[in-house]
XYZ file of C-alpha atoms in Angstrom:
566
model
C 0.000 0.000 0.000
C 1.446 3.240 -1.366
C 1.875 6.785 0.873
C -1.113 7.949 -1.792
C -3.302 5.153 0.608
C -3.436 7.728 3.501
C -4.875 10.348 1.364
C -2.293 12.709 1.450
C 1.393 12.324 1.072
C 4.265 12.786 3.393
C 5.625 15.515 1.038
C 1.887 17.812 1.068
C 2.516 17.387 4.573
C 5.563 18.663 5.249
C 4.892 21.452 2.214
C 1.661 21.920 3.248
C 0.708 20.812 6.642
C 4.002 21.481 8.680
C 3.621 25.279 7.985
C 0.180 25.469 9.082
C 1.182 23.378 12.220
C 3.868 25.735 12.832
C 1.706 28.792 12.531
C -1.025 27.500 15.068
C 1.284 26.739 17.427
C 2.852 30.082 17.438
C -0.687 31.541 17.093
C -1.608 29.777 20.722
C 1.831 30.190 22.045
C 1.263 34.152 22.176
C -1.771 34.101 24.105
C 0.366 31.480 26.313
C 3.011 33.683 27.023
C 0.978 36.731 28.343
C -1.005 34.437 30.371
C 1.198 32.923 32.336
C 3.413 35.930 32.808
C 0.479 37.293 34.261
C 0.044 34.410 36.605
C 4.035 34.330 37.124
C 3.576 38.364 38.160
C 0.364 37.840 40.173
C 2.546 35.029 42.210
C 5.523 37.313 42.855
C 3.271 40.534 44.391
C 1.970 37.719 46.457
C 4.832 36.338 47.858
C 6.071 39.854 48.221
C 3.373 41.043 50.318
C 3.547 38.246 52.704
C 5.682 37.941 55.333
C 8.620 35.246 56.903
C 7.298 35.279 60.025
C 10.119 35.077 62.869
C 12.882 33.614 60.393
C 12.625 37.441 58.952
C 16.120 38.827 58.223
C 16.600 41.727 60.617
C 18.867 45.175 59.455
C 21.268 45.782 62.266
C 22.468 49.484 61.907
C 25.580 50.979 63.851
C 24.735 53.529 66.642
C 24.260 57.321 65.524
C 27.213 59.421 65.124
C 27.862 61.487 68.148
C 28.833 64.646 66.011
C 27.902 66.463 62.965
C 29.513 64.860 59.884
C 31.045 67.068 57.448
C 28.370 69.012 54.732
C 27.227 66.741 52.497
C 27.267 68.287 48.802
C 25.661 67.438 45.321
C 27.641 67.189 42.500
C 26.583 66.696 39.201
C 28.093 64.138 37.222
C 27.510 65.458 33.139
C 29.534 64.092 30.261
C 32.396 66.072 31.304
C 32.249 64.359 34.576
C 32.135 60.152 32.635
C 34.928 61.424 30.276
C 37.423 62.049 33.037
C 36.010 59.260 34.540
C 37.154 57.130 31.342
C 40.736 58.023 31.513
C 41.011 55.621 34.397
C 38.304 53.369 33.511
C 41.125 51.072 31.245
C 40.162 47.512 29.746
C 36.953 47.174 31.424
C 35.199 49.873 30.078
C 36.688 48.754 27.222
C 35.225 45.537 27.347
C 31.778 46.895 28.770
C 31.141 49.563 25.546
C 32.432 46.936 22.688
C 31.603 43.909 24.639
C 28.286 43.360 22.722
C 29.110 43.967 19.254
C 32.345 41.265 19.619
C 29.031 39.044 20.865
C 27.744 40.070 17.453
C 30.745 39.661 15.577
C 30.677 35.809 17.077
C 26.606 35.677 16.098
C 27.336 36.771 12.376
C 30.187 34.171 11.889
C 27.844 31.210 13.341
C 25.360 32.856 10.854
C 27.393 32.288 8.191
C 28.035 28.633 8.857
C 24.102 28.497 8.863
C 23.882 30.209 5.974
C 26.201 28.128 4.037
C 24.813 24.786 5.460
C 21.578 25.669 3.840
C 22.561 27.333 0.642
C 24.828 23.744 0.034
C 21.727 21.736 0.667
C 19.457 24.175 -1.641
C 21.591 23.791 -4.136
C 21.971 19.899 -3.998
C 18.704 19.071 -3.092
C 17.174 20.981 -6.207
C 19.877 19.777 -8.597
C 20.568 22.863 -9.933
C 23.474 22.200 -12.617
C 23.231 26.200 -13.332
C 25.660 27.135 -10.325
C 26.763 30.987 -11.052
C 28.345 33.256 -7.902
C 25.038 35.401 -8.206
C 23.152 32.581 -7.259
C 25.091 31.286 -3.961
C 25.661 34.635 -3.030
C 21.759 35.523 -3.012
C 20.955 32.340 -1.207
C 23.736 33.190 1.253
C 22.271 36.259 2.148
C 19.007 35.001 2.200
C 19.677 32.257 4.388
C 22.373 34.811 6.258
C 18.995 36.673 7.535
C 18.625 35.605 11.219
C 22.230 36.864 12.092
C 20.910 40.359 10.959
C 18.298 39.955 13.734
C 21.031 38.416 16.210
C 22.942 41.166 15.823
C 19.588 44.015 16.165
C 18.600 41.598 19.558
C 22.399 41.062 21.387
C 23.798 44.970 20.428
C 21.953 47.290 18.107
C 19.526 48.651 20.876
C 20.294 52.411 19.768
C 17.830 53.468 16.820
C 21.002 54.700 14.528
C 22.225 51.861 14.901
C 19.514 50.001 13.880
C 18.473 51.489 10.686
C 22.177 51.558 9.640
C 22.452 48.015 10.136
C 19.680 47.438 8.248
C 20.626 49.730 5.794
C 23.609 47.742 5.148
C 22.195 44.311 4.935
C 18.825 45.477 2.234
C 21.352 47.799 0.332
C 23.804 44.387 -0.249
C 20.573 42.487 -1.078
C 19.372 45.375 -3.568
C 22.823 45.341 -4.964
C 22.691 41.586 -5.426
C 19.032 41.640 -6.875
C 20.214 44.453 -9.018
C 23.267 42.393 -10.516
C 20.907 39.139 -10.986
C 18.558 40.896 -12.804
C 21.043 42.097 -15.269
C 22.613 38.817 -15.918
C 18.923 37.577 -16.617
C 17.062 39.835 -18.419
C 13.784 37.458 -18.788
C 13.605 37.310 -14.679
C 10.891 39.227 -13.887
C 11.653 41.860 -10.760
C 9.685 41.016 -8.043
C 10.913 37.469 -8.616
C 13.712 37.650 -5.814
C 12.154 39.754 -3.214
C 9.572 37.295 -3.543
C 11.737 34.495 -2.853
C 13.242 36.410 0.039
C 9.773 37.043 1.791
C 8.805 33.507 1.476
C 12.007 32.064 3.129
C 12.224 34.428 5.511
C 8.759 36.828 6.110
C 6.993 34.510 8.397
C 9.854 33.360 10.354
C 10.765 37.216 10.977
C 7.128 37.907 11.953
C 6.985 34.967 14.273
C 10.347 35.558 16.061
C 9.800 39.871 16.118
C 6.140 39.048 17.702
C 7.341 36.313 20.523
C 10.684 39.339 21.590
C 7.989 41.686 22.053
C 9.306 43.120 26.055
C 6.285 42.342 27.518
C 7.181 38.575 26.983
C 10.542 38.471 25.588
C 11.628 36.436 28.784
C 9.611 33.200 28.406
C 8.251 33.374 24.617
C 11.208 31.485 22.904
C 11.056 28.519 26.063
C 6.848 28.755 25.053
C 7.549 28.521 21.159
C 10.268 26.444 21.340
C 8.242 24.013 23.445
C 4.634 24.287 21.049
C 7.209 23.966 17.795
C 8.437 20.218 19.463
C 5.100 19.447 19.325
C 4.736 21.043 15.921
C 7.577 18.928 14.500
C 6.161 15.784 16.217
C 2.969 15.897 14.263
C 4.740 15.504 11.256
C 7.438 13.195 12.385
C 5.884 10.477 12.083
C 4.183 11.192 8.554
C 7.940 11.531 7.497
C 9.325 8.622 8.605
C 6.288 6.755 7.679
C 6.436 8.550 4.262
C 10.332 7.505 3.891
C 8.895 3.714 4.278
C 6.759 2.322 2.218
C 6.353 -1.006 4.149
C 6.049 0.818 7.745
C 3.562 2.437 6.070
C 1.684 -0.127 5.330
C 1.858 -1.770 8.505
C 0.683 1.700 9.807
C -2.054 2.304 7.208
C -3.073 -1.831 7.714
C -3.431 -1.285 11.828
C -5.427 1.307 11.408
C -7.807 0.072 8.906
C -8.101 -2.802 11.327
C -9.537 -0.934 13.772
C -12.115 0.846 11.756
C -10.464 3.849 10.781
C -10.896 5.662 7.215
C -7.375 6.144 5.004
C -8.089 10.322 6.508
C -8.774 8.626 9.899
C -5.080 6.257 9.978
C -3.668 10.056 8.508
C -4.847 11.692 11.421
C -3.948 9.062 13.960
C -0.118 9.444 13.011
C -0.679 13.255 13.327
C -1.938 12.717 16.831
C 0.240 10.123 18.033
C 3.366 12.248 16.824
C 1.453 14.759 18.891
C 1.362 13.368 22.423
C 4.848 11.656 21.601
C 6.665 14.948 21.189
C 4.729 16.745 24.158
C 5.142 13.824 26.767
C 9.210 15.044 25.640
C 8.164 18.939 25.770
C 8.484 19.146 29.473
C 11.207 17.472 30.360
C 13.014 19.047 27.138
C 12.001 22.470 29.309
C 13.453 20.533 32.433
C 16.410 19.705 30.764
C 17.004 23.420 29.254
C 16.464 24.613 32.799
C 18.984 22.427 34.136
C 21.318 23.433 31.491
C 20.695 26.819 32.366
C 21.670 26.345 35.951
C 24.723 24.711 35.321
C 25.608 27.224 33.126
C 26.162 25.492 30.399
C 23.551 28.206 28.810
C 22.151 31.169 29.054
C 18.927 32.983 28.871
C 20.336 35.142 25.805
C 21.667 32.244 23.976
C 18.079 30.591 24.888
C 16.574 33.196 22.870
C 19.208 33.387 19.783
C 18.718 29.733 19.671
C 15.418 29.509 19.689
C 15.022 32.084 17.143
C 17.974 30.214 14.630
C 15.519 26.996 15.543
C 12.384 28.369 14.116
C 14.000 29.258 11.057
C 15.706 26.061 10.213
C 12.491 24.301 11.332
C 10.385 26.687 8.863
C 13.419 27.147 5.269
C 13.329 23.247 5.529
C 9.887 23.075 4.648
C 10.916 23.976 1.054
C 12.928 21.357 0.322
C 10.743 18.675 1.683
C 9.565 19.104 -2.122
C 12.641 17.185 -3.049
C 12.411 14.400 -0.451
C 10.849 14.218 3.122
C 14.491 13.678 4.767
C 15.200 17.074 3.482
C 13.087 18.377 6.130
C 15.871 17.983 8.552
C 18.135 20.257 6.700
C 17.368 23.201 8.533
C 18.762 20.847 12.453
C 21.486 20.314 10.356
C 22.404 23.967 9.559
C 21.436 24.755 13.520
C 24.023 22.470 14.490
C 26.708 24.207 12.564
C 25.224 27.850 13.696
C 26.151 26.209 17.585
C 29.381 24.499 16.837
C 30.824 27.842 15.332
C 29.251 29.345 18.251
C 31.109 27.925 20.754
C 34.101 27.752 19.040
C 33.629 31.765 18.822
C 32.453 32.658 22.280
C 35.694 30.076 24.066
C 37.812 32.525 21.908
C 36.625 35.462 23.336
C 36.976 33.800 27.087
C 40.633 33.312 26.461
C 40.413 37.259 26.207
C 39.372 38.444 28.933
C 42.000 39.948 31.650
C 40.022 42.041 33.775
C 37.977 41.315 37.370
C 34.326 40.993 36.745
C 32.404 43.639 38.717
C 29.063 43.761 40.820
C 26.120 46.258 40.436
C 23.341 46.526 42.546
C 20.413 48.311 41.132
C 17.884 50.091 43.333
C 15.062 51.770 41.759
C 11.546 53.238 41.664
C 9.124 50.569 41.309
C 6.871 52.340 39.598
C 8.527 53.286 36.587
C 7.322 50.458 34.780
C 8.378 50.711 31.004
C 11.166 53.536 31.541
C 12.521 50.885 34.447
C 12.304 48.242 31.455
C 13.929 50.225 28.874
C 17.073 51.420 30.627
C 17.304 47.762 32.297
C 17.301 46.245 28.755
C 20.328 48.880 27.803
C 22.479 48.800 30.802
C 22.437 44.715 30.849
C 23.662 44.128 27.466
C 26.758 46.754 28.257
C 27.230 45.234 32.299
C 26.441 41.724 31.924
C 29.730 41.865 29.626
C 31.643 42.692 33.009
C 30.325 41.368 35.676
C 26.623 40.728 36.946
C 24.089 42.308 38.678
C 22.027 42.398 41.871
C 18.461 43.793 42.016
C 15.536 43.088 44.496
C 12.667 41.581 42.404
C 9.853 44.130 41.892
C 6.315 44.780 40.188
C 8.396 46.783 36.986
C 10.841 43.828 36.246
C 9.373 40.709 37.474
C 8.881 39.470 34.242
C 11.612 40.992 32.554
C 14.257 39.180 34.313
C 12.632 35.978 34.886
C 15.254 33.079 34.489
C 14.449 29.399 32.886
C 14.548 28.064 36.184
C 12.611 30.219 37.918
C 9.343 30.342 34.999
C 9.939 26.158 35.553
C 10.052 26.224 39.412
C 6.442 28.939 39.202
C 4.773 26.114 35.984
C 5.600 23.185 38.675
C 4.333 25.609 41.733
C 7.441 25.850 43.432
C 8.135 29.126 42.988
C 7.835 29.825 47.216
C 11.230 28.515 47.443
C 12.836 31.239 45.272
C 12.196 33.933 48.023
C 14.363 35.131 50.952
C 13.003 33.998 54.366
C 15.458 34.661 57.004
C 19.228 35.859 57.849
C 20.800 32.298 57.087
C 18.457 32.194 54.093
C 19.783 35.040 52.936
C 23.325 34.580 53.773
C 23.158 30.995 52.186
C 21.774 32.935 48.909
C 24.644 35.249 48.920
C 27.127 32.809 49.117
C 25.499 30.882 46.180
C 25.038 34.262 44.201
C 26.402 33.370 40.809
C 29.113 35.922 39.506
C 30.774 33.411 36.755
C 30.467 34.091 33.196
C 28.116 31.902 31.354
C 29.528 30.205 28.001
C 28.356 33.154 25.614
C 30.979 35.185 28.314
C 27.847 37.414 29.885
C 27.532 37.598 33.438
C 23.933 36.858 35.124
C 21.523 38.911 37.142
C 21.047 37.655 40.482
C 17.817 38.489 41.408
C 16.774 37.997 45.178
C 12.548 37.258 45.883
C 12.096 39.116 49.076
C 9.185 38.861 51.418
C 7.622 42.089 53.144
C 9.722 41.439 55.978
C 13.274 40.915 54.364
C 13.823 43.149 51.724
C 15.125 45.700 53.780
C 18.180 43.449 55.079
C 18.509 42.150 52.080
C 18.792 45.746 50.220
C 21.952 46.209 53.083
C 23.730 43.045 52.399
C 23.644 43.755 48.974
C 24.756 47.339 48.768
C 27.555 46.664 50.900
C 28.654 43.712 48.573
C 28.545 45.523 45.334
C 31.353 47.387 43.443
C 29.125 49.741 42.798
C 25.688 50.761 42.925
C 22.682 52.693 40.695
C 19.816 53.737 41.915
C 17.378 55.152 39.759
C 15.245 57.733 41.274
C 13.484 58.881 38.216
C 9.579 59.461 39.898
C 11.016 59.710 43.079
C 8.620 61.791 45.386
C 7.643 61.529 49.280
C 5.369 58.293 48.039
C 8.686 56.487 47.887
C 9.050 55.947 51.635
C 10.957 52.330 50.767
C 13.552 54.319 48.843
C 14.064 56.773 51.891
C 15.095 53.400 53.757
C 17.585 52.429 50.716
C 18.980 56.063 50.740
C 19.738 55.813 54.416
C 21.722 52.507 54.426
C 23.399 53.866 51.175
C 24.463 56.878 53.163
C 25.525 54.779 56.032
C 27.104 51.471 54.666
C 28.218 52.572 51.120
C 31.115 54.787 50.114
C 29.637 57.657 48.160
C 32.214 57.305 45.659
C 30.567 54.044 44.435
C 26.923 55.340 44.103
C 24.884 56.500 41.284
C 21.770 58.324 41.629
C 19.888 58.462 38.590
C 17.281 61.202 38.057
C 15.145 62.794 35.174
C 13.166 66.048 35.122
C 10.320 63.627 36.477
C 12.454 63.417 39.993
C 11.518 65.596 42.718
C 14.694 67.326 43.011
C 14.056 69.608 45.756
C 12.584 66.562 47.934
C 15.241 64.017 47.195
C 18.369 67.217 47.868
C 16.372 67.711 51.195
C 16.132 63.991 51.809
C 19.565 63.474 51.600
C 20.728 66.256 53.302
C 18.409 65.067 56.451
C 19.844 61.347 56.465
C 23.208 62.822 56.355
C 22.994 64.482 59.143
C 21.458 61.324 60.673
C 24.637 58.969 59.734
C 25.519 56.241 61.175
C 29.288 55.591 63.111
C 31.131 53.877 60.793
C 30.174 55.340 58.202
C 33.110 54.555 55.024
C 31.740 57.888 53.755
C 33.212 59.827 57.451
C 36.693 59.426 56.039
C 35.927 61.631 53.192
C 36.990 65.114 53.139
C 34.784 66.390 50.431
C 31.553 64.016 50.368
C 28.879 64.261 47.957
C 26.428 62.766 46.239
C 26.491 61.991 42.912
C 22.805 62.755 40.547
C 23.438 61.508 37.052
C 20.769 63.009 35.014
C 19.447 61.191 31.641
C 17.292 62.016 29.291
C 16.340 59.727 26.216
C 18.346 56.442 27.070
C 20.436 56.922 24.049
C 23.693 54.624 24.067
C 25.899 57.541 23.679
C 24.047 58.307 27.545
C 24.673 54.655 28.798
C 28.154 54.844 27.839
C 28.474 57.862 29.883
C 26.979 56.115 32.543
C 29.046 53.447 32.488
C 31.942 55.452 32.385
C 30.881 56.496 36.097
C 29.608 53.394 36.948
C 33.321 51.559 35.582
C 35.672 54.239 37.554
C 38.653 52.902 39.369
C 37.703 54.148 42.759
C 34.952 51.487 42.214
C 36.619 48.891 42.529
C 36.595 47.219 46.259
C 33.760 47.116 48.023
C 33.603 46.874 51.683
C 32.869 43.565 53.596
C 30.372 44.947 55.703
């Protein structure tokens, strides 16, 4: 019994069905996402209104100082300020600043490998005898389309650079187009854009809808989960299809138990179905795992993910010339990781300089202007050492980490919060300041209860090589940041503090505010053995990458280098 006896063969299914598999899935993955985000978020405020109870970690401040400190002055830190700054900020800032584009150099040359795998299989699997450098070059840069969008995700945050990226990459396609279309005169001109947008529109759709911020953290875990189960409806079609006699045996079990030729169809669909979903979760396990043993990381998650969907959806094409074709596209993914890691172990071997710590304080209520720098600052910092932050309402879901969205799906996520001093000690101890394989640093973000933030916020801060906190909408409603302005005042040396602020800040409140807890300081105070201290306000405006390398330039100075031990 032929593949025709199912009613449909395994090559309309791959062609045909695969892509509409694929679509659904990332059609009910969206919805997905925001949904359990929203639960993930709802769970977090929860936990963070409750309380630990008697195990709560207590703040021990030093008695009051028995004299007046010296006047306490505001200095401005401008441009001026980050570019003397920079003269002693040496390799690190170095590294910080060009940090992500050598990420993006390592991205484009695994691209390329990609890119090649497929345009060798293209050219094989269609038996094209007509082999001319026009051709190979188009379908390189066709197939070279998801490092463009590597690049865009890991360091072309700034809107300049965007569009000239971009720029670059359509003008070499128009230029290529332009030279094609020469050479063939009878090709009509919309041919190749055509071509273009059907290897690589809905993929780029797809990928730009599931990075959206508001679900950038979990959507390529989601997709990458719901395309498994995308791929396993068609698995078995494929193998079945690449079989005559298994097919057979398949079509002549079915028809034994009463099922149609669409019916026995079907039934591999769904069995390929709950095969590849009973592997889903722990495939998710397994990535989480990975993830904790650093063997990934939540960026390389995503770029992954992303290089996945693409070789899952530009195999589809070739299916036309066999259904084993269909695994081009794993094949191609494996030599976008191997040149990966090859790339990434290089740039380890580079590295000289100490990673740092930041601890960011902030506002919680800045929402999307707390997301926005966050996203900026990270892909700069994470190249030098990690960060600290207390988990609030603005990021909760913008930093969630594989194996925290796994320990909230398998309601665990109580045991991700702070509930004592030896809790919190213990999590300290096990903060993770190593450098994952794609050489970024982490954010160690602690889940604090009502009743242990505050101790938590003074471990921290005395931990850190430096510290930013970003008082952009501070007013008097920001009582908790009046507690973290204290303990910065009395554990911190000035010298190693940022505050951020933005015509929204309250100026004349926060100058007061700080003038009052100064006077209030603590014995012991690092900051007492200063004979000029101030407090430095670094004012921003528009987030612009020129701004947050300025910032860093502050942030990256050499008198931030040793923190105390508390």
């Amino acid at each position: 019994m032929g593949a025709e006896s199912t009613g449909i063969s395994a090559t309309v299914a791959l062609t045909g069905l695969l892509p509409f598999v694929v679509l659904m899935a990332a059609a009910l993955s969206f919805p997905l996402c925001f949904l359990l985000l929203r639960l993930y978020r709802k769970s977090v405020l929860k936990g963070m209104d409750t309380s630990a109870g008697g195990q709560a970690a207590e703040t021990v401040p030093a008695a009051r100082l028995g004299v007046r400190p010296a006047a306490l002055s505001i200095r401005e830190l401008s441009e001026a300020t980050s570019a003397g700054a920079a003269m002693s900020g040496g390799d690190i800032l170095r590294e910080a600043a060009n940090g992500p584009w050598q990420t993006a150099a390592v991205y484009a040359m695994a691209g390329s490998a990609y890119a090649a795998v497929m345009t060798a299989a293209w050219l094989v699997a269609t038996k094209d005898s007509a082999i001319v450098w026009t051709k190979i070059a188009l379908l390189f840069w066709t197939y070279f389309w998801p490092a463009v969008i590597a690049v865009l995700l890991v360091a072309a945050y700034d809107r300049s650079r965007r569009l000239q990226l971009l720029a670059g990459y359509f003008g070499a396609l128009a230029v290529l187009i332009a030279v094609a279309l020469a050479r063939n005169p009878n090709m009509s001109a919309g041919e190749l854009p055509f071509y273009w947008l059907l290897t690589n529109g809905a993929e780029t759709i797809l990928i730009m809808t599931f990075l959206l911020r508001p679900i950038r953290a979990v959507g390529p875990l989601v997709l990458a989960f719901l395309l498994v189960v995308a791929l396993g409806s068609q698995t078995v079609l494929s193998i079945a299809g690449a079989d005559p006699g298994l097919l057979r045996a398949i079509s002549e079990i079915g028809f034994a138990l009463g099922l149609s030729a669409t019916g026995v169809f079907v039934a591999m669909i769904l069995l390929g179905i709950i095969l590849f979903a009973a592997l889903g979760w722990p495939l998710l396990r397994w990535i989480g795992r990975r993830y904790e043993r650093k063997k990934l990381s939540d960026q390389s998650i995503t770029i992954d993910s992303m290089w996945l969907l693409f070789g899952i959806v530009q195999s589809i094409g070739l299916a036309f010339e066999g259904a084993l074709w269909i695994l081009t596209g794993l094949v191609a993914f494996a030599a976008y990781k191997l040149v990966a890691a090859l790339g990434f172990r290089a740039l380890r071997r580079g590295r000289a300089t100490r990673p740092r710590t930041l601890l960011l304080l902030r506002v919680f209520r800045l929402g999307k202007r707390s997301e926005r720098l966050f996203d900026r600052l990270r892909k700069h910092w994470q190249q030098v050492g990690s960060i600290s932050m207390i988990a609030g309402p603005d990021l909760v879901t913008t930093t969630v980490e594989p194996h925290e969205f796994l320990e909230f799906v398998s309601g665990r996520l109580g045991r991700q919060f702070v509930t004592g001093s030896a809790d919190l000690e213990r999590r300290i101890a096990a903060m993770d300041t190593a450098a994952d394989p794609d050489r970024r640093y982490r954010v160690n973000e602690f889940f604090c209860r009502a009743d242990t933030w505050q101790a938590t916020m003074q471990r921290l801060s005395e931990l850190s090589d430096a510290v930013l906190m970003d008082l952009r909408s501070f007013s008097p409603a920001n009582q908790g940041c009046l507690f973290e302005l204290g303990r910065l005042l009395d554990g911190v040396n000035l010298e190693r503090v940022v505050f951020l602020v933005d015509a929204t800040t309250d100026r004349r409140f926060l100058e007061a505010a700080l003038q009052r807890l100064w006077q209030e300081l603590r014995a012991g105070s690092p900051n007492l053995e200063s004979p000029a201290p101030a407090a430095g306000l670094f004012g921003i405006r528009n987030q612009s990458e020129p701004e947050i390398r300025a910032l860093l330039r502050v942030l990256l100075k050499d008198n931030a280098r040793t923190a105390t031990t508390g």
